[in-house]
PDB file of C-alpha atoms in Angstrom:
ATOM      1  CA  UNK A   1       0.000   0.000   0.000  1.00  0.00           C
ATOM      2  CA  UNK A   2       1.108   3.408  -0.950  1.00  0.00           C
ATOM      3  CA  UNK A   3       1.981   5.421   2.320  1.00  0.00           C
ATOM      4  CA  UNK A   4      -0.205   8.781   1.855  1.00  0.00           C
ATOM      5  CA  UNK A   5       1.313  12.420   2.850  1.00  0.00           C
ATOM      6  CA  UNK A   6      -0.011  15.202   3.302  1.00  0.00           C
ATOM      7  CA  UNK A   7       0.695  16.619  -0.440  1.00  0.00           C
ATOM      8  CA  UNK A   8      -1.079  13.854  -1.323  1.00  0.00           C
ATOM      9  CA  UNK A   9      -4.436  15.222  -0.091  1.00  0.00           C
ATOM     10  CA  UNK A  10      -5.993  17.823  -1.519  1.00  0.00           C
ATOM     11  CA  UNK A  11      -7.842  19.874   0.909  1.00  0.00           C
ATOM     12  CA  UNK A  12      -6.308  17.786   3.937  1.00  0.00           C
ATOM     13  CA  UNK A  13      -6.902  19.512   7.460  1.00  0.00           C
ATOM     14  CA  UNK A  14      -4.186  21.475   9.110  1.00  0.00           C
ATOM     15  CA  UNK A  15      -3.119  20.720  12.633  1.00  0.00           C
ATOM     16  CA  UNK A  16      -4.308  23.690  13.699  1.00  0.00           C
ATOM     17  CA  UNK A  17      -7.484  23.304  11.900  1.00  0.00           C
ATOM     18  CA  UNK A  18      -8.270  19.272  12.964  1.00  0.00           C
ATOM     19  CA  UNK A  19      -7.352  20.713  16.851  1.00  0.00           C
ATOM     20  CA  UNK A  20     -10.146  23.360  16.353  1.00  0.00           C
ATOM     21  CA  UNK A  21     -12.730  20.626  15.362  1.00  0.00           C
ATOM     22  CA  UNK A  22     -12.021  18.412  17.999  1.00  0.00           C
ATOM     23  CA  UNK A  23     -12.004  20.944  20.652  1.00  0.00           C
ATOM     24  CA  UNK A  24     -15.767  21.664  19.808  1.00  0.00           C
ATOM     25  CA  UNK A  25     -16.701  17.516  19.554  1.00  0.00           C
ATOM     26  CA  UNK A  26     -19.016  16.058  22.190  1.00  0.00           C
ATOM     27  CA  UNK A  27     -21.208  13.159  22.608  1.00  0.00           C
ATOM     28  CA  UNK A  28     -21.450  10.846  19.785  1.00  0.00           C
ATOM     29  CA  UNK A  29     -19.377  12.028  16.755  1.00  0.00           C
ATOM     30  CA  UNK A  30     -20.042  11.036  13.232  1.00  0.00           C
ATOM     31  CA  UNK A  31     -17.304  12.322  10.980  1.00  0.00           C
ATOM     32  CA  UNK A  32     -18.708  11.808   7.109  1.00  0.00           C
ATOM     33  CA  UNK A  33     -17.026  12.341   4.060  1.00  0.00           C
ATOM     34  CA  UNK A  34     -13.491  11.306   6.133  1.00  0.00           C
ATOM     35  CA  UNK A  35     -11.564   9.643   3.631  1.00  0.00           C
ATOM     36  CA  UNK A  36      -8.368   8.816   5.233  1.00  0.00           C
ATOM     37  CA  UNK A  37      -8.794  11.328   8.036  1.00  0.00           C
ATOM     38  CA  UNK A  38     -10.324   9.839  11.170  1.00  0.00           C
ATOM     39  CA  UNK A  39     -11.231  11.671  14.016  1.00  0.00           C
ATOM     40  CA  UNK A  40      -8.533  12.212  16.352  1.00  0.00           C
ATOM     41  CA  UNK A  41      -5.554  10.314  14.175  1.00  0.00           C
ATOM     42  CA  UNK A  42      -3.313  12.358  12.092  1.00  0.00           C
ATOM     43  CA  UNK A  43      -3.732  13.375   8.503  1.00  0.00           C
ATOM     44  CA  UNK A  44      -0.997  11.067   6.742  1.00  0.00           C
ATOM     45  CA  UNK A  45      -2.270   7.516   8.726  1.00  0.00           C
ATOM     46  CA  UNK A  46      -4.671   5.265   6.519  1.00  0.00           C
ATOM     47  CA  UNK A  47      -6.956   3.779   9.336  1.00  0.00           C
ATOM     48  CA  UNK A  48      -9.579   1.291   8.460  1.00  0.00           C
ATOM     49  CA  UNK A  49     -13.317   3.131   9.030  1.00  0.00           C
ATOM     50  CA  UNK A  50     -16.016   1.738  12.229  1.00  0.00           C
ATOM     51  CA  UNK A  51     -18.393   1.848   9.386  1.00  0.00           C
ATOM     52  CA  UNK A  52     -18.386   2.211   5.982  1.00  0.00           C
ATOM     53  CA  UNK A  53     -21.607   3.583   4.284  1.00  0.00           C
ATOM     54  CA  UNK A  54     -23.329   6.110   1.522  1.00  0.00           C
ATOM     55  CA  UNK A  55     -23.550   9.630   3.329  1.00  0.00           C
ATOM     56  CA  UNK A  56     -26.834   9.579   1.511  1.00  0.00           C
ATOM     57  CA  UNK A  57     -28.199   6.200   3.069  1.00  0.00           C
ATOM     58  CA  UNK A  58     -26.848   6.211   6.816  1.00  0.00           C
ATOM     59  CA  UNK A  59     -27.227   3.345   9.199  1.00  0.00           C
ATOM     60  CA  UNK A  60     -28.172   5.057  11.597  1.00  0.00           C
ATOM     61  CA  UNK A  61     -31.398   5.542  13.660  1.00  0.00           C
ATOM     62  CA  UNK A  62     -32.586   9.118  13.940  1.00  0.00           C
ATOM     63  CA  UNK A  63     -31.289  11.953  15.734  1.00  0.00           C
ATOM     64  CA  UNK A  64     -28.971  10.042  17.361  1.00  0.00           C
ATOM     65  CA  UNK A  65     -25.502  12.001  16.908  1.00  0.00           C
ATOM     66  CA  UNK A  66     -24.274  14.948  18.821  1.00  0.00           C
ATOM     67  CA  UNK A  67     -21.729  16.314  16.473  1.00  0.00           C
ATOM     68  CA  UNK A  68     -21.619  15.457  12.669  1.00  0.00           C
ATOM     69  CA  UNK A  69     -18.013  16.703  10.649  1.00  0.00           C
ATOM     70  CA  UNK A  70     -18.710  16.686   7.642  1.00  0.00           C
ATOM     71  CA  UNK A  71     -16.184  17.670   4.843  1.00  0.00           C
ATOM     72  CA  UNK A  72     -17.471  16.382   1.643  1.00  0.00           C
ATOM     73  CA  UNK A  73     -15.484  16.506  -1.619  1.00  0.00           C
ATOM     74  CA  UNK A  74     -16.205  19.767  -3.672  1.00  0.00           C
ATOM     75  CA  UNK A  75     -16.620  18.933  -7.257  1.00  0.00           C
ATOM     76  CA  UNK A  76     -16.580  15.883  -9.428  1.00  0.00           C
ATOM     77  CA  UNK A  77     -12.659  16.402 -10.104  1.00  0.00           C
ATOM     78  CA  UNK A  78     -11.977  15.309  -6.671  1.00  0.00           C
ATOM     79  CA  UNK A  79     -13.639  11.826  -7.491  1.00  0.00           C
ATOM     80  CA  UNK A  80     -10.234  11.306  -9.287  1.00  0.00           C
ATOM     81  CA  UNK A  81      -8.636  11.732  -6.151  1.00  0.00           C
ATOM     82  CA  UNK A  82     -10.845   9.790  -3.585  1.00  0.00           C
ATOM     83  CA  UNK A  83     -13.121   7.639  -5.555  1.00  0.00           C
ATOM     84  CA  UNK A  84     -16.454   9.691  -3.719  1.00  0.00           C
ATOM     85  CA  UNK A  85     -18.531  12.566  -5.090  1.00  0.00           C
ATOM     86  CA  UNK A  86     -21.927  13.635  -3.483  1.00  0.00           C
ATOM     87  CA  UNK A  87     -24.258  15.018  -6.425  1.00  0.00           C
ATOM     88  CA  UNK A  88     -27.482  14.796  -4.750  1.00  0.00           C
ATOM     89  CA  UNK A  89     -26.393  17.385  -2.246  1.00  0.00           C
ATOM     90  CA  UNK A  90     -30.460  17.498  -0.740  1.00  0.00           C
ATOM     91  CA  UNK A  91     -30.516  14.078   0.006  1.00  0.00           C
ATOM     92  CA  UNK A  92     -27.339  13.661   1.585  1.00  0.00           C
ATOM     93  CA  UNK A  93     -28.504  16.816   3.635  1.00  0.00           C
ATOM     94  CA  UNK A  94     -31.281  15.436   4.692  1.00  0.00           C
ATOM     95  CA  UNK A  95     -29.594  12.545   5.887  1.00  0.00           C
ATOM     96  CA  UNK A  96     -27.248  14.948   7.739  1.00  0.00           C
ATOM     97  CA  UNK A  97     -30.197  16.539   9.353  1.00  0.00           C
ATOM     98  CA  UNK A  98     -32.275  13.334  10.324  1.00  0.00           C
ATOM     99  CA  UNK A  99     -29.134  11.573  12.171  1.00  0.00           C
ATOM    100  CA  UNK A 100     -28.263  15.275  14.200  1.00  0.00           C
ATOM    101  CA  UNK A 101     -29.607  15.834  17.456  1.00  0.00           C
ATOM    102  CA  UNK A 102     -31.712  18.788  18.043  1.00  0.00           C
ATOM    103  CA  UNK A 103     -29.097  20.971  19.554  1.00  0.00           C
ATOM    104  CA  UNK A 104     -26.362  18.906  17.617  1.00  0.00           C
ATOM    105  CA  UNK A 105     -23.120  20.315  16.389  1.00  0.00           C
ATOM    106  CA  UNK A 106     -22.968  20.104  11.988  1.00  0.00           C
ATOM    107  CA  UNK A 107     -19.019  21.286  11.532  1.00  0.00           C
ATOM    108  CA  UNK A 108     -19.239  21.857   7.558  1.00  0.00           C
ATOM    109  CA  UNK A 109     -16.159  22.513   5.307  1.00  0.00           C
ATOM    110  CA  UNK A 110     -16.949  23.472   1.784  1.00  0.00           C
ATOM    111  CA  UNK A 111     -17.442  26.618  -0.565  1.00  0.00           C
ATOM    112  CA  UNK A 112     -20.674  27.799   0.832  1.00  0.00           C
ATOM    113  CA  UNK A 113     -22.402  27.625   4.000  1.00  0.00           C
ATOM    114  CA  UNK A 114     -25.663  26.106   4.066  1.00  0.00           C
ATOM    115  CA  UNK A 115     -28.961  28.343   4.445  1.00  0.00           C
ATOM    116  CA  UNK A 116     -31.334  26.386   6.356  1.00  0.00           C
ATOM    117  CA  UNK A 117     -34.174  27.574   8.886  1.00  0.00           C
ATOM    118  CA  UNK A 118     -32.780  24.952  11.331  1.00  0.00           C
ATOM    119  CA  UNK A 119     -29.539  25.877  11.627  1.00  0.00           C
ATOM    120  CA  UNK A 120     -27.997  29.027  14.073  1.00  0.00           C
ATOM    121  CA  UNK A 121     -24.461  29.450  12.649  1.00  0.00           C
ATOM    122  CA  UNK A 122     -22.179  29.960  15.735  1.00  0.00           C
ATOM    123  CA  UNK A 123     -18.866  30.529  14.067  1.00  0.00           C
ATOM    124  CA  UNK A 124     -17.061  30.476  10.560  1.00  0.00           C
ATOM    125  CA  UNK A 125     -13.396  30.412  10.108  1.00  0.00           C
ATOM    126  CA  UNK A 126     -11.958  30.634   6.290  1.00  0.00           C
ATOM    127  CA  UNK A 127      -9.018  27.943   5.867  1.00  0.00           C
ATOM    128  CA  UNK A 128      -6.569  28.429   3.556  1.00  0.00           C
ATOM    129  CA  UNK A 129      -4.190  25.420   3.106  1.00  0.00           C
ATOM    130  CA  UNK A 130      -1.793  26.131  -0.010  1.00  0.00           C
ATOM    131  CA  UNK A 131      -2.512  29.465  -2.728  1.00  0.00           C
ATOM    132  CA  UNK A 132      -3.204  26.971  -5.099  1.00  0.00           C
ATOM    133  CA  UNK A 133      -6.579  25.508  -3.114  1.00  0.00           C
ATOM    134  CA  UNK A 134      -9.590  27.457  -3.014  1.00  0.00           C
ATOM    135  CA  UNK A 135     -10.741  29.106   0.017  1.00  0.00           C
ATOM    136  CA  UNK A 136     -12.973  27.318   2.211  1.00  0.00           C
ATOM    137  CA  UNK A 137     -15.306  27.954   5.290  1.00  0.00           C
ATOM    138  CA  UNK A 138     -15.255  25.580   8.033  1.00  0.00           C
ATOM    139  CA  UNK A 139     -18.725  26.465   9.763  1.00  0.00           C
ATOM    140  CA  UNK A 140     -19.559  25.345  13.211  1.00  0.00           C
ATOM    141  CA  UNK A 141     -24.154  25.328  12.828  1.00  0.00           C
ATOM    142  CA  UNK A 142     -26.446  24.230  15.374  1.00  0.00           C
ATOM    143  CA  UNK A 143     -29.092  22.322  15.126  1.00  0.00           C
ATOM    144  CA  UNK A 144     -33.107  24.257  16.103  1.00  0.00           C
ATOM    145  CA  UNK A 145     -35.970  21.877  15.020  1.00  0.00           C
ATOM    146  CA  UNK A 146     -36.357  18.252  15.812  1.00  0.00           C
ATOM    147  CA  UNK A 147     -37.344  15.740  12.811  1.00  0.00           C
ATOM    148  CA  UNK A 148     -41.077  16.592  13.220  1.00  0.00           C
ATOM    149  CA  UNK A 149     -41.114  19.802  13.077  1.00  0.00           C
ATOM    150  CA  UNK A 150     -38.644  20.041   9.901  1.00  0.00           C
ATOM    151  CA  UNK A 151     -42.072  17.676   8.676  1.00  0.00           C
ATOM    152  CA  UNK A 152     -44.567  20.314   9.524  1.00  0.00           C
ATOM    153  CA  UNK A 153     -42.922  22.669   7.858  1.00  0.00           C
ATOM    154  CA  UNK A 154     -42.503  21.285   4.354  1.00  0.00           C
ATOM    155  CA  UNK A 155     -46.169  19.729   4.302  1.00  0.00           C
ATOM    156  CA  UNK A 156     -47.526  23.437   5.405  1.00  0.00           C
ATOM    157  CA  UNK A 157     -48.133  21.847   9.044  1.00  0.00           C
ATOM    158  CA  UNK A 158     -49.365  24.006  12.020  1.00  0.00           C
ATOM    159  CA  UNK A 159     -46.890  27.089  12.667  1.00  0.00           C
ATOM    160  CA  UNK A 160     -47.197  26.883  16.740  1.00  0.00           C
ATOM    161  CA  UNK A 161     -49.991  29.323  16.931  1.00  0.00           C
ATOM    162  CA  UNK A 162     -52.956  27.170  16.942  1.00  0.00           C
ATOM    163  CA  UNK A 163     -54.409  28.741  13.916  1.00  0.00           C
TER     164      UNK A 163
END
């Protein structure tokens, strides 16, 4: 097996930046997307995964995770490099959303931050690994609503105000 380094890995984490993550982890932590970063092992170890599955079909009952990292790849050009891409971004966001806590902790690293009605942003940092990589925000989002009322919402369910 090829030994993997760090110029290897497009988009890899800083030290800096994997400290910051796991500083804000609690509870049960799902880290999707990983590749060969696992949480809490450095950047340039291949570790075999606790499970392996599609981030758009997870094993997992709902809202049962605390924190979710989750540091997809960006475009279809970095399927070349880890074998993954995520086109159907709404369903794998929905799966991100049904697995997460109310109150949970969604740590996001991509070009955009998402725009949901369930999420209260709480911090952004912009990460900058080499001046070759595009700039990307690592956002730390809490989760508002619980499953059912994410529900109401999209089949025009009751707002709250008994009306």
């Amino acid at each position: 097996m090829k030994k993997l380094t760090r110029a290897h890995l497009l988009g890899a984490f800083t030290p800096e930046v994997r400290n910051l993550i796991s500083s804000r982890c609690q509870g049960l932590v799902l880290n999707l997307c990983s590749g060969s970063w696992d949480f809490g092992i450095t950047v340039d170890k291949v570790m075999p995964a606790d499970i392996k599955a599609d981030v758009s079909q997870l094993p997992f009952k709902d809202e049962v995770a605390d924190t979710i990292i989750f540091d997809p790849p960006y475009s279809r050009k970095f399927k070349k490099y880890y074998g993954a891409y995520y086109a159907d971004r709404r369903k794998v966001f929905r799966e991100v959303m049904r697995v997460l806590k109310p109150g949970g902790l969604l740590i996001f690293c991509h070009y955009f931050i998402p725009q949901q009605r369930i999420w209260t942003l709480e911090e952004v940092y912009m990460i900058v690994n080499r001046p070759w990589e595009h700039v990307r925000a690592l956002s730390f989002q809490r989760k508002q609503k619980t499953l059912c009322d994410i529900y109401s919402d999209e089949k025009g369910g009751d707002d709250g105000k008994g009306q």
